[in-house]
Coordinates of C-alpha atoms in Angstrom, one line a residue:
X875 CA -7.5 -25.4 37.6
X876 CA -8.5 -22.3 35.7
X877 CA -5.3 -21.9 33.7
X878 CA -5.7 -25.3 32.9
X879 CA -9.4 -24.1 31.4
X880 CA -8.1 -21.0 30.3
X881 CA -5.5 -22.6 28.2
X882 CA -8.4 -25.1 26.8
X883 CA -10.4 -22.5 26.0
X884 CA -7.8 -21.3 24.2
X885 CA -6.5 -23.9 22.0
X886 CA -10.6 -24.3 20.6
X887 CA -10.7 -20.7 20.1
X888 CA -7.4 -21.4 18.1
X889 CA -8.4 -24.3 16.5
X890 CA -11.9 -22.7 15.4
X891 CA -10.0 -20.2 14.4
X892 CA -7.8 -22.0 12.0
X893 CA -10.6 -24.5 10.4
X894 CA -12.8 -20.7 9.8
X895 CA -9.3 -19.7 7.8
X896 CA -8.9 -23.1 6.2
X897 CA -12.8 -22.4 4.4
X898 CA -11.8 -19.6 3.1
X899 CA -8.4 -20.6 2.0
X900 CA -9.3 -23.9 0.5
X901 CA -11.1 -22.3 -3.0
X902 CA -9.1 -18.8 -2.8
X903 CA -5.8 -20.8 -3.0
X904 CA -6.7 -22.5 -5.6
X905 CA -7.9 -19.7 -7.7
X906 CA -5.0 -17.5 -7.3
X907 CA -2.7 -20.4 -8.1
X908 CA -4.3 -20.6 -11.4
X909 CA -4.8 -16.5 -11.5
X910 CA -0.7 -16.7 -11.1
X911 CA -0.3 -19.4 -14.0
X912 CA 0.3 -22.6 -11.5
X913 CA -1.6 -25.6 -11.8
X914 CA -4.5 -25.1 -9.1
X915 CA -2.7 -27.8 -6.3
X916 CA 0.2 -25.4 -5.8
X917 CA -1.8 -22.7 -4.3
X918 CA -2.4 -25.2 -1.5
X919 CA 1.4 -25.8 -1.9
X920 CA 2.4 -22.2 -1.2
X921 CA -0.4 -21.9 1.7
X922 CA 1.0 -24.8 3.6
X923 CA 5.1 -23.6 3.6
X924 CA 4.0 -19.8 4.0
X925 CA 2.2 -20.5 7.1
X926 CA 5.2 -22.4 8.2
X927 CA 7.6 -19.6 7.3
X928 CA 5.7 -17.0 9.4
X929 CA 4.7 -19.5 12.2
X930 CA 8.6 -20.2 12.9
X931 CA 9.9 -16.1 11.8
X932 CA 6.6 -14.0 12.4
X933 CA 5.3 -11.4 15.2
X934 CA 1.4 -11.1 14.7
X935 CA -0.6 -14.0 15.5
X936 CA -3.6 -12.9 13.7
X937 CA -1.1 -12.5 10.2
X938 CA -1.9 -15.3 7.8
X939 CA 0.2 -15.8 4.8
X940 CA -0.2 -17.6 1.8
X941 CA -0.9 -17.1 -2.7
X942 CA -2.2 -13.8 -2.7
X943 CA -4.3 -12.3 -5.9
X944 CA -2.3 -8.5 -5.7
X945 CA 0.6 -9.6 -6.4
X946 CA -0.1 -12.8 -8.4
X947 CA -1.3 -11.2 -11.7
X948 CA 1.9 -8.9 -12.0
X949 CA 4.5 -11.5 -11.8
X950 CA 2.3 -13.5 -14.0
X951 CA 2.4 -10.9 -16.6
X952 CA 6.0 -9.9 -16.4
X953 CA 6.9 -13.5 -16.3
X954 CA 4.6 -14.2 -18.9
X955 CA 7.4 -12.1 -20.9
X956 CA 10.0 -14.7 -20.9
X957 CA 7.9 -18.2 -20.8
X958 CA 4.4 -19.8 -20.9
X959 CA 1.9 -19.9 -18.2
X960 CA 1.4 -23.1 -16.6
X961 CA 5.2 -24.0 -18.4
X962 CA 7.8 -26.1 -16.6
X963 CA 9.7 -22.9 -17.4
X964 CA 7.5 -20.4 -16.3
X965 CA 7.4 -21.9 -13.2
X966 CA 10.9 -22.4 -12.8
X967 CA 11.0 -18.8 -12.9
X968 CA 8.3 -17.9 -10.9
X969 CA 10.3 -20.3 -8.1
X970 CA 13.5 -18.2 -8.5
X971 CA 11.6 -14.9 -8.2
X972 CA 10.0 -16.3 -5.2
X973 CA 13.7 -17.3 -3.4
X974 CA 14.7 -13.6 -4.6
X975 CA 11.8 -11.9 -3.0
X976 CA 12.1 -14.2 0.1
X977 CA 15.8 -13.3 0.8
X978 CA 15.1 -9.6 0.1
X979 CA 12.3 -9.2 2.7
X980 CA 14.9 -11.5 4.7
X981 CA 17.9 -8.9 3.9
X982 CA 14.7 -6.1 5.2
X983 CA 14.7 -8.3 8.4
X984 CA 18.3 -8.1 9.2
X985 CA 19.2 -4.7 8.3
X986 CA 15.6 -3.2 9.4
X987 CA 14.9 -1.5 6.7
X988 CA 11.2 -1.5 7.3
X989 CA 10.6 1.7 6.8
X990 CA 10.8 1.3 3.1
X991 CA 6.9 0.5 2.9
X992 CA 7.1 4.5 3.5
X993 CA 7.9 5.1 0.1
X994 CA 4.0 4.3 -1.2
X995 CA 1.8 6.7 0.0
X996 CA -1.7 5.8 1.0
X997 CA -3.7 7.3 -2.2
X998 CA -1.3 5.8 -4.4
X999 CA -1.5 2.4 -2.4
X1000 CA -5.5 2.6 -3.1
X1001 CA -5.1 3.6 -6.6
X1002 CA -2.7 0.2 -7.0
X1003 CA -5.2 -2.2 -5.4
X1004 CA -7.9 -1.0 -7.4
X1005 CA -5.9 -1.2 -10.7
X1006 CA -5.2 -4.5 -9.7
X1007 CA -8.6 -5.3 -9.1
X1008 CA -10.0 -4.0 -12.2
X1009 CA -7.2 -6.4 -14.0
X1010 CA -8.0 -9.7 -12.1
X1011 CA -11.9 -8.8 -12.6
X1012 CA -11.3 -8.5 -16.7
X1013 CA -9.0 -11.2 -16.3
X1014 CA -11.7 -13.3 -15.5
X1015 CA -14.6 -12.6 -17.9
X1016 CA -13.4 -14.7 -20.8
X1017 CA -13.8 -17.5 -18.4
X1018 CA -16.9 -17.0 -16.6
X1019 CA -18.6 -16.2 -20.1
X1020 CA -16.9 -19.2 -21.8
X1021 CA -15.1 -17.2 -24.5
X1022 CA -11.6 -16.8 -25.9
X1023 CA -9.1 -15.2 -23.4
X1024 CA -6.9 -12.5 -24.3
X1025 CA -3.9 -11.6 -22.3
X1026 CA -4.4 -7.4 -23.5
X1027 CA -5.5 -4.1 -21.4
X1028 CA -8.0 -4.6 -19.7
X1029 CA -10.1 -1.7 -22.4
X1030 CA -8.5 -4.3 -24.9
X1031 CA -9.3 -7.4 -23.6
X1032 CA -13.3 -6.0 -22.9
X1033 CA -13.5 -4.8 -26.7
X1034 CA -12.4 -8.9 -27.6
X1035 CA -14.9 -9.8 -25.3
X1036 CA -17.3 -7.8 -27.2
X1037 CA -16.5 -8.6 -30.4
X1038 CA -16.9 -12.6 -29.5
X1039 CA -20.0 -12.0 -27.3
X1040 CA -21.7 -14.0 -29.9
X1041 CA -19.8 -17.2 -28.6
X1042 CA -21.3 -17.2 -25.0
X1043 CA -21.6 -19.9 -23.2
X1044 CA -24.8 -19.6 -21.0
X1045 CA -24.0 -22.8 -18.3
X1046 CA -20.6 -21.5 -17.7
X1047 CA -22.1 -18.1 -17.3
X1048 CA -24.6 -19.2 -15.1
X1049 CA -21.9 -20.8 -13.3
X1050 CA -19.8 -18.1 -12.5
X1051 CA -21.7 -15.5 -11.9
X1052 CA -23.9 -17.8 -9.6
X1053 CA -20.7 -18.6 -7.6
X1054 CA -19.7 -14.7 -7.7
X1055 CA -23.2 -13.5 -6.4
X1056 CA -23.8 -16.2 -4.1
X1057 CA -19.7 -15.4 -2.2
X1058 CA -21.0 -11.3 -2.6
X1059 CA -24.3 -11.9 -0.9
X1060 CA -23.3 -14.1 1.7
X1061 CA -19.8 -12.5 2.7
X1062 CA -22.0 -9.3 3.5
X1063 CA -24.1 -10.8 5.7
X1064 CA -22.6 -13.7 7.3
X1065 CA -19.0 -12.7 7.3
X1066 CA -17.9 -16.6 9.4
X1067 CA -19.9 -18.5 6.5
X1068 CA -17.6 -20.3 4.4
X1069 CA -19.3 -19.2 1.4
X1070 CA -17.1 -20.0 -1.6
X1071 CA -16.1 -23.2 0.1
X1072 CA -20.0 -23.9 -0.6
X1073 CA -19.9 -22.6 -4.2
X1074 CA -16.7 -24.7 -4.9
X1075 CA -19.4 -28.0 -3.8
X1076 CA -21.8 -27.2 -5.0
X1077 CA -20.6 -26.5 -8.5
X1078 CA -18.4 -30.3 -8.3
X1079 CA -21.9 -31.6 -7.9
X1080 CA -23.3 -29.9 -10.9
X1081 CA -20.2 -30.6 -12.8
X1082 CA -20.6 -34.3 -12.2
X1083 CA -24.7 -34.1 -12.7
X1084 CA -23.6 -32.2 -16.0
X1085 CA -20.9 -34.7 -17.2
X1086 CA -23.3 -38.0 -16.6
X1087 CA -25.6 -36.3 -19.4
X1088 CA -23.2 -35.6 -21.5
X1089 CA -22.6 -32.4 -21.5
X1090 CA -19.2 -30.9 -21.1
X1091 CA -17.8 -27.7 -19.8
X1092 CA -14.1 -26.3 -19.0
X1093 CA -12.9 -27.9 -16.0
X1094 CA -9.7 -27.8 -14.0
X1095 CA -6.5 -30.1 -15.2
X1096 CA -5.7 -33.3 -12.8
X1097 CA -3.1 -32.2 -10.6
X1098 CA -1.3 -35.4 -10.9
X1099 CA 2.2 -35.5 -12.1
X1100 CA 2.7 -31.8 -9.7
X1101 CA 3.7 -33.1 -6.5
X1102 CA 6.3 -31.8 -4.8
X1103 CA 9.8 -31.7 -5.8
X1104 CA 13.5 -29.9 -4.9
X1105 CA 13.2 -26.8 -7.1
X1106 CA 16.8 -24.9 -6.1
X1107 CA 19.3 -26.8 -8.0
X1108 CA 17.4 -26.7 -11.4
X1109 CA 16.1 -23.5 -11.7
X1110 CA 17.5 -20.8 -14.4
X1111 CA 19.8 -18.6 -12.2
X1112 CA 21.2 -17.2 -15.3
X1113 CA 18.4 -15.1 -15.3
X1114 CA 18.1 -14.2 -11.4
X1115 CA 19.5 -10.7 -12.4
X1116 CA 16.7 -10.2 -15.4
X1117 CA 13.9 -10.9 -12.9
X1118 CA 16.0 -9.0 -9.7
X1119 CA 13.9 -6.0 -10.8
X1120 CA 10.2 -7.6 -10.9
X1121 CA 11.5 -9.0 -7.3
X1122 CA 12.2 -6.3 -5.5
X1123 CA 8.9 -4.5 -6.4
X1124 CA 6.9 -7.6 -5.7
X1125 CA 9.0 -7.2 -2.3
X1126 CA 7.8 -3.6 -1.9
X1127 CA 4.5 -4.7 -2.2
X1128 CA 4.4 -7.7 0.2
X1129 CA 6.0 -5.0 2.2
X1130 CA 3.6 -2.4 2.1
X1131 CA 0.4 -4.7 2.9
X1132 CA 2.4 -6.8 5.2
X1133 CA 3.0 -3.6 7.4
X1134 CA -1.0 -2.8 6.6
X1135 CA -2.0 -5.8 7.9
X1136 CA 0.3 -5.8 10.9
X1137 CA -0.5 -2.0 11.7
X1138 CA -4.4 -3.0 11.4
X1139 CA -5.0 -6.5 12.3
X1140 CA -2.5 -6.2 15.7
X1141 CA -2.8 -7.0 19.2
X1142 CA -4.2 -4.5 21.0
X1143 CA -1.4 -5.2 23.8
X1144 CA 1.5 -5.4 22.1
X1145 CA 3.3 -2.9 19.9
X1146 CA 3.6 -4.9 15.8
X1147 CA 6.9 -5.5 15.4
X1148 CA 6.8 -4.8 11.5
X1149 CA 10.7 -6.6 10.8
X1150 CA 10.0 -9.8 12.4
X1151 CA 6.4 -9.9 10.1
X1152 CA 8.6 -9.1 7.0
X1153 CA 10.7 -11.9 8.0
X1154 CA 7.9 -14.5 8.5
X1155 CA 6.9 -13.6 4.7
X1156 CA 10.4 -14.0 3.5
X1157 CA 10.8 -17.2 5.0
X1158 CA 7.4 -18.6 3.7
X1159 CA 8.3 -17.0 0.4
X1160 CA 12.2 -19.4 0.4
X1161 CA 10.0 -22.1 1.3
X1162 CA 7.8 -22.1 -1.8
X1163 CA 10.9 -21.5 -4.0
X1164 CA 12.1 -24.1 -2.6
X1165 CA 9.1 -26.4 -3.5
X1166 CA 9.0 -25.3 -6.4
X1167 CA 5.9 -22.5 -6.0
X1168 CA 5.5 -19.0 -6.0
X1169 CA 6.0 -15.8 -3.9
X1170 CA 3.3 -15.5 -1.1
X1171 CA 2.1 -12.4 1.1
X1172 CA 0.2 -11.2 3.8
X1173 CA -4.1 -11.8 3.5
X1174 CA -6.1 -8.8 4.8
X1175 CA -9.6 -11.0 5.0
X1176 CA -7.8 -14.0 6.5
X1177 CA -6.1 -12.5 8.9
X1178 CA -9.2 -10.2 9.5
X1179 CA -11.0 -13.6 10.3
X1180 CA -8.4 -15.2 12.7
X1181 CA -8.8 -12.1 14.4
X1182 CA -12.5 -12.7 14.6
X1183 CA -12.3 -16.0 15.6
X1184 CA -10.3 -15.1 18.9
X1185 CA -7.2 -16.7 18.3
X1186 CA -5.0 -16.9 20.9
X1187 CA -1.2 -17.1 18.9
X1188 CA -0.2 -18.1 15.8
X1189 CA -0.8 -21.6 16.1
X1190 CA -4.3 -20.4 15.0
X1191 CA -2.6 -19.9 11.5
X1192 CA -0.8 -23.0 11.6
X1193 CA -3.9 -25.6 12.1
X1194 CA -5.9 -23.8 8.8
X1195 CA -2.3 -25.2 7.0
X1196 CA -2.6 -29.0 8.9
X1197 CA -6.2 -28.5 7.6
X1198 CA -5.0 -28.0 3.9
X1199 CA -2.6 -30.8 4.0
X1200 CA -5.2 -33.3 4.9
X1201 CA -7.1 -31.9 1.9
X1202 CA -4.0 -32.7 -0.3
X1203 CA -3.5 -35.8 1.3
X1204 CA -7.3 -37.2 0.6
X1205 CA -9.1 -34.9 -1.7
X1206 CA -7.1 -34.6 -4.5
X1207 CA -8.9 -36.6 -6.9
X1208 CA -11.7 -34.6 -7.1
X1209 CA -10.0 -31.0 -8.7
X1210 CA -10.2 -31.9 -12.2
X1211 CA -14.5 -31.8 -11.3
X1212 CA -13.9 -27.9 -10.5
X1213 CA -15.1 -26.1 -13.7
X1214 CA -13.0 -22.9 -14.6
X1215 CA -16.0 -20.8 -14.3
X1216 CA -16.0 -21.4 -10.7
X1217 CA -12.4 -20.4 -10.0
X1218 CA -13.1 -17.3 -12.0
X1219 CA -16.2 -16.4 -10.1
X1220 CA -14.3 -16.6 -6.8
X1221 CA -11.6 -14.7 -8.4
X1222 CA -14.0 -11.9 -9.2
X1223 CA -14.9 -11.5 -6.0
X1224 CA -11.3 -11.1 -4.0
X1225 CA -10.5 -9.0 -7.2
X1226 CA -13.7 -6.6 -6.1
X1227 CA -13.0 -7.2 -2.4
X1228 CA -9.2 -5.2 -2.7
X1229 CA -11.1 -2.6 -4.8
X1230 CA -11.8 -0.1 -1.7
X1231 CA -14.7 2.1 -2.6
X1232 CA -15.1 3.6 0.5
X1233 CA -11.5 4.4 1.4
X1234 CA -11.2 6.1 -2.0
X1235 CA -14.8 8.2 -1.7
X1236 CA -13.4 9.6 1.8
X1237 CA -10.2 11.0 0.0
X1238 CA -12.4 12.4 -2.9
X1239 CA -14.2 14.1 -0.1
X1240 CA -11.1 15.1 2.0
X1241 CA -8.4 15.5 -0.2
X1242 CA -9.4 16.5 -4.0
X1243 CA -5.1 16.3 -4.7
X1244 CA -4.5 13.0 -3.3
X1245 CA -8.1 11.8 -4.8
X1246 CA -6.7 12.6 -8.2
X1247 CA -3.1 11.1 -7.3
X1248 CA -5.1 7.9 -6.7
X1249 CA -7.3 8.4 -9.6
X1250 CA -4.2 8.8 -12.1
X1251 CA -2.3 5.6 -10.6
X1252 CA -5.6 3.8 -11.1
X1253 CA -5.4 4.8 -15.1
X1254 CA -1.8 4.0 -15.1
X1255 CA -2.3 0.7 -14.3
X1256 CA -5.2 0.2 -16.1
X1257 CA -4.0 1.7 -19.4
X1258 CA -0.3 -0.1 -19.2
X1259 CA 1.0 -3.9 -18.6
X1260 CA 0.1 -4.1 -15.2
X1261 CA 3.9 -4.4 -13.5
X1262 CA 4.7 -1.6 -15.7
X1263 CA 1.5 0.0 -14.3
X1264 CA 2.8 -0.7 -11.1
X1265 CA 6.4 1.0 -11.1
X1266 CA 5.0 4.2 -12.9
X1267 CA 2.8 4.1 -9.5
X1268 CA 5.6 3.5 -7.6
X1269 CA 7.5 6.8 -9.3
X1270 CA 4.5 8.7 -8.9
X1271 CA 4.3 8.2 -5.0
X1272 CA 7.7 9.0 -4.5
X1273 CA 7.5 12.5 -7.2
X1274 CA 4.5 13.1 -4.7
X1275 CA 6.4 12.7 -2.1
X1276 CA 9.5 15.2 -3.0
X1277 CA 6.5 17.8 -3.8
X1278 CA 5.0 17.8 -0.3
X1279 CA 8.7 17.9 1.4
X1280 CA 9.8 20.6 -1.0
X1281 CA 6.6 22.4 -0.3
X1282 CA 6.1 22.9 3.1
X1283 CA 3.7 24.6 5.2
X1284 CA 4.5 28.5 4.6
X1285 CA 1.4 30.4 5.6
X1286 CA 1.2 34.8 6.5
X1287 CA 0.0 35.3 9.7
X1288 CA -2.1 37.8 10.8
X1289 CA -2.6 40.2 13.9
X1290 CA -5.9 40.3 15.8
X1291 CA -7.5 43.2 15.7
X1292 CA -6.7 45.6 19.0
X1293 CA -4.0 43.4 20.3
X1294 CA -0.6 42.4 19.5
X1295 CA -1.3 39.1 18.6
X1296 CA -0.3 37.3 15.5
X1297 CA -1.9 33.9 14.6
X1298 CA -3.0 31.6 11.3
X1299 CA -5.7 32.8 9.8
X1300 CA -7.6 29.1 10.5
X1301 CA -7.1 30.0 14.3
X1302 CA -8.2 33.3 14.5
X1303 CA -12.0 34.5 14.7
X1304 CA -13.6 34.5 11.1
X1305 CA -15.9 37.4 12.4
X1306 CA -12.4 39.4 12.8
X1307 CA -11.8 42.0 10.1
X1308 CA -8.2 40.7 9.7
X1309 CA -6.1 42.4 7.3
X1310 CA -2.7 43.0 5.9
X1311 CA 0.0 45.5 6.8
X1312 CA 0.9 47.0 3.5
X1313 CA 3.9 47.1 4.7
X1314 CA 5.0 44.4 7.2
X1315 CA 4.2 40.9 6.2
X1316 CA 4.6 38.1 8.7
X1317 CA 5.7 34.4 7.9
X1318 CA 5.3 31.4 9.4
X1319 CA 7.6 28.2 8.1
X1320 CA 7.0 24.9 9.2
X1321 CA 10.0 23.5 7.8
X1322 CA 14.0 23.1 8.4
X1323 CA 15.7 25.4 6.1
X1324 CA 17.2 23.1 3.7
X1325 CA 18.3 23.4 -0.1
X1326 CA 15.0 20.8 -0.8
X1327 CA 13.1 23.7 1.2
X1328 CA 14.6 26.9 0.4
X1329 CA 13.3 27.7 -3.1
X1330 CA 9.6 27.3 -1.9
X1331 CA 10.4 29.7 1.1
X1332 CA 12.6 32.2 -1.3
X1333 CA 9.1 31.9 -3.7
X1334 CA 6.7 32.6 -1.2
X1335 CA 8.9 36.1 0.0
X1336 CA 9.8 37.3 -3.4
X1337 CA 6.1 36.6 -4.2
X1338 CA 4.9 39.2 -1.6
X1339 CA 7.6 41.3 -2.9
X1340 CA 5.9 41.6 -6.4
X1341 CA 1.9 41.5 -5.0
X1342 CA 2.7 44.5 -2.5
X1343 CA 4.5 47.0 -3.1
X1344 CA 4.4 49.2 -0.5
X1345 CA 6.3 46.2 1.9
X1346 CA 9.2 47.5 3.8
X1347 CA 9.6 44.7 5.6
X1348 CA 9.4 40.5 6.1
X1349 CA 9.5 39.0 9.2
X1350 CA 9.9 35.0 9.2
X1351 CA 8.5 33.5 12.0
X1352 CA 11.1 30.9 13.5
X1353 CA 9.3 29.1 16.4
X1354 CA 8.9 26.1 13.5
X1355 CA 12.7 26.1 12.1
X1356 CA 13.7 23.2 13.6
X1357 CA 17.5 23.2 11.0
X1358 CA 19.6 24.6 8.4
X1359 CA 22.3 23.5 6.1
X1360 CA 25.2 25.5 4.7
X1361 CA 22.9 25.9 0.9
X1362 CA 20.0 27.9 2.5
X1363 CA 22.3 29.9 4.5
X1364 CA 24.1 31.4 1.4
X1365 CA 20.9 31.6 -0.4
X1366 CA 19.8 33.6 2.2
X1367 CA 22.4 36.0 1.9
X1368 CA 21.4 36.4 -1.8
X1369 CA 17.9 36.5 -1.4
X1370 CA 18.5 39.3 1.9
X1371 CA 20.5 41.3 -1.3
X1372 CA 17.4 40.8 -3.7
X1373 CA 15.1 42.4 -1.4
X1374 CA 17.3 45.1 -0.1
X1375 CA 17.6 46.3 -4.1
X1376 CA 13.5 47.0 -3.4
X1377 CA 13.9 48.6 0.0
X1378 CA 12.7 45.0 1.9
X1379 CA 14.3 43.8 4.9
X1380 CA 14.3 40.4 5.9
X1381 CA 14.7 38.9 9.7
X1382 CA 13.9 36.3 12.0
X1383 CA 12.1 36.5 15.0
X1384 CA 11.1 33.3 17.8
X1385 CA 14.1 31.1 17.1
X1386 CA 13.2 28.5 19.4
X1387 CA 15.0 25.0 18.3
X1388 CA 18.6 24.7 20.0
X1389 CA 19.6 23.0 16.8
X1390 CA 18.7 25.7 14.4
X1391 CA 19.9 28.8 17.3
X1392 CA 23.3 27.1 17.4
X1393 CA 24.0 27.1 13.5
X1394 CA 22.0 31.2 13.7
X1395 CA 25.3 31.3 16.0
X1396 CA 27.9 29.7 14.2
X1397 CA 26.8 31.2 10.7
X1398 CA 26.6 34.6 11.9
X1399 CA 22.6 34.4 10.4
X1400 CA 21.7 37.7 11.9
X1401 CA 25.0 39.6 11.3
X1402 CA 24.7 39.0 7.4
X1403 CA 20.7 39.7 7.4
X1404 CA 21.7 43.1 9.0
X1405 CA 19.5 42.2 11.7
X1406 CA 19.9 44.1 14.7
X1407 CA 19.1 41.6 17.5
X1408 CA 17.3 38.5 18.4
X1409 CA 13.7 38.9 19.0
X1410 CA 11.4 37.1 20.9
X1411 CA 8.3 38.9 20.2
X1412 CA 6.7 40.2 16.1
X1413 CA 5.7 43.9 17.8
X1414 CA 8.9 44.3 19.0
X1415 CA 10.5 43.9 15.8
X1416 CA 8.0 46.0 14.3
X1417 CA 7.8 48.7 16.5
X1418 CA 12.4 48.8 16.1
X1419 CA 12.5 48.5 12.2
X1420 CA 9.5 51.3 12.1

């Protein structure tokens, strides 16, 4: 009898769960659809199949899938390239990208290769969203203030703004920026309240109060004549390898928030199970290619509120898409009443939501590098086309990257004063009058020996060479080597012959990892340092080379 109430329980808990998502989802769809140049019905479209695709593929029950605003404005400018938005061609193409990102984050799947979302690192991830943001938010000026779009920079597109100012149209204004503040205000303080699913009403009612006196404003096209059709046979694969590019960084991206979301919005109990969510978004993303849609991804907020709603497993997920069909079943005939101004209001605020203030303040107060790493990816996007923004991001990460691995931790250590102790400065009293030896100087490397490595460790040495010249002696402090290849062994050798020429010797002491004693065995290490034993102690090899 209780499992039988348990299980109840749990089926409302999914069920309010899914009709909380399907609020939300209802006006967000629909204005990403039109932010990625579809007519408005297909964001519903790609909602529907996406859901179905990680339902029957995907790990985390919380995940929901569907259009998503990051990536939807760079296909739509890349695309944009090569055909019209809102084109039958354009959208052919935006089908075959989204069938070449599906069976890439498929490929991921099978051959686990999960741990690509690696290749971002979390500044530069911050500094991409809020680039993003600061494009959608532009993007969407022209047609909250009723004036002429331009498809520029975003410092381009503001200046046209400016210069057309003069044209404003104060209803649509009023409009938009009404929906905008009214989704800001109440998303902060009731997080559960449907709140642009309100706005969307409210502004059909004052479309249709508006229209019965005659006065007209920018609304929505019918979505008649966009049903859904079999996309695969007629789309352009003649230009699958032209596009290949923009799909495999719009796979990168569903990647790295996919993994995000999973790593964030997870199951306390359970471990995520990353592949199986990348496969769930590839599936939904063959699915609307197959329709003839667009690529979809992973939400953050949506998945944020299944969560929140205590949903049990994913069919949480999959009633917010029954609740979406029944909404293109019977409600279709009222999206030509949705002004534009309204879409764009909503738009506005996902675009702000994605921008994360906070996250980026804690770096600026943690990390001053990384703060500028995100800072100068956020001006990168900014400044170029936004997918070409996007891949100078994607070089800078991994450039940032290569610096940190081929400069490693390599920090002097000093002794404690009236002991033989030898420890990180950090870890030592402060109080301490620590001090160098002018003529012993103690390293610490926190690094395998590697030819990526070497040149930083052969710096640091031949740097303390030049600053002191009274040193007689370097001592590297092993207990952190875990490796060695055959380049930094030679180099070695050289570098041993560089300092010998200024009366330095160089040797290791604490060789601890059996991987890195075993190649000190094989490459005779100590024999071509000179070095006259092992040693397991810094005074001891002090107090023999004295």
């Amino acid at each position: 009898m209780q499992t039988k109430i348990h299980n109840v329980m749990a089926w409302r808990q999914d069920i309010f769960a899914g009709l909380s998502v399907a609020a939300i989802a209802l006006p967000a769809q629909m204005a990403t659809a039109h932010l990625a140049g579809f007519p408005v019905i297909y964001g519903l479209y790609v909602f529907v199949v996406s859901s179905i695709g990680f339902f029957l593929f995907g790990s985390n029950r919380y995940l929901s899938c569907g259009a998503d605003s990051t990536i939807a404005p760079i296909f739509a400018v890349s695309l944009a390239g090569y055909a019209a938005l809102f084109s039958a061609q354009y959208m052919a193409l935006a089908s075959l990208l989204a069938l070449l990102v599906g069976g890439i984050l498929l490929a991921v799947y099978v051959f686990k290769l999960g741990w690509v979302a690696n290749l971002l690192s979390y500044p530069v991830t911050l500094g991409f969203l809020a680039g993003v943001s600061i494009h959608i938010i532009v993007s969407q000026l022209p047609s909250i203030l009723g004036l002429p779009h331009d498809s520029a920079s975003p410092f381009q597109a503001l200046y046209h703004l400016i210069l057309n100012i003069g044209q404003l149209n104060i209803i649509t204004t009023l409009i938009g920026g009404g929906v905008f503040a009214f989704i800001f205000w109440f998303s902060r303080q009731y997080k559960r309240f449907p709140a642009a699913l309100v706005a969307l009403a409210v502004s059909i009612t004052i479309e249709m109060v508006l229209n019965a006196n005659n006065i007209h404003i920018p609304t929505l096209s019918n979505p008649a004549g966009f049903e859904l059709h079999w996309a695969f046979i007629g789309l352009p694969w003649q230009q699958a390898l032209t596009i290949f590019p923009l799909a495999l960084l719009i796979a990168m991206i569903c990647i790295v928030q996919t993994s995000a979301v999973s790593n964030t919005i997870k199951d306390r109990n359970t471990t995520p199970n990353f592949n199986r969510d990348f496969a769930g978004i590839g599936l939904g993303s063959v699915l609307s290619g197959l329709i003839g849609g667009f690529p979809g991804n992973a939400s953050p907020p949506r998945s944020m509120l299944i969560q929140q709603g205590g949903a049990h497993s994913k069919w949480a997920a999959l009633f917010s898409a029954a609740v979406i069909c029944l909404v293109l079943l019977y409600a279709q005939n009222v999206f030509h009443l949705i002004p534009k101004a309204t879409l764009a209001g909503i738009l506005m605020y996902v675009g702000l939501s994605i921008f994360k203030w906070t996250e980026i303040k804690r770096i600026y107060q943690q990390n001053r590098q990384e703060f500028y790493l995100c800072l100068t990816t956020i001006l990168m996007i900014v400044t170029f086309r936004i997918d070409i923004g996007v891949m100078f991001g994607v070089l800078l990460s991994l450039l940032h990257s290569v610096f940190i691995i081929t400069r490693p931790n390599c920090e002097e250590l000093f002794r404690e004063p009236n002991c033989d102790h030898w420890g990180h400065r950090s870890r030592l009293n402060p109080e301490d009058n620590l001090s160098n030896e002018e003529d012993v100087a103690v390293l610490h490397f926190s690094a395998p020996l590697y030819f990526t490595t070497f040149s930083y460790f052969e710096e640091r040495i031949l740097n303390l060479a030049n600053t002191r010249p009274l040193l007689r002696l370097v001592i590297i402090d092993a207990s952190s080597i875990s490796d060695m290849d055959l380049t930094a062994v030679d180099k070695i050798e050289v570098l041993s012959q560089k300092l010998a020429h200024r009366n330095v010797t160089l040797i290791f002491v604490n060789i601890e990892h059996p991987r890195f004693r075993r190649l000190v065995e094989t490459t005779n290490l100590l024999t071509i340092l000179g070095q006259k034993t092992e040693y397991t102690s810094i005074e001891v090899a002090i107090t023999d080379y004295r």
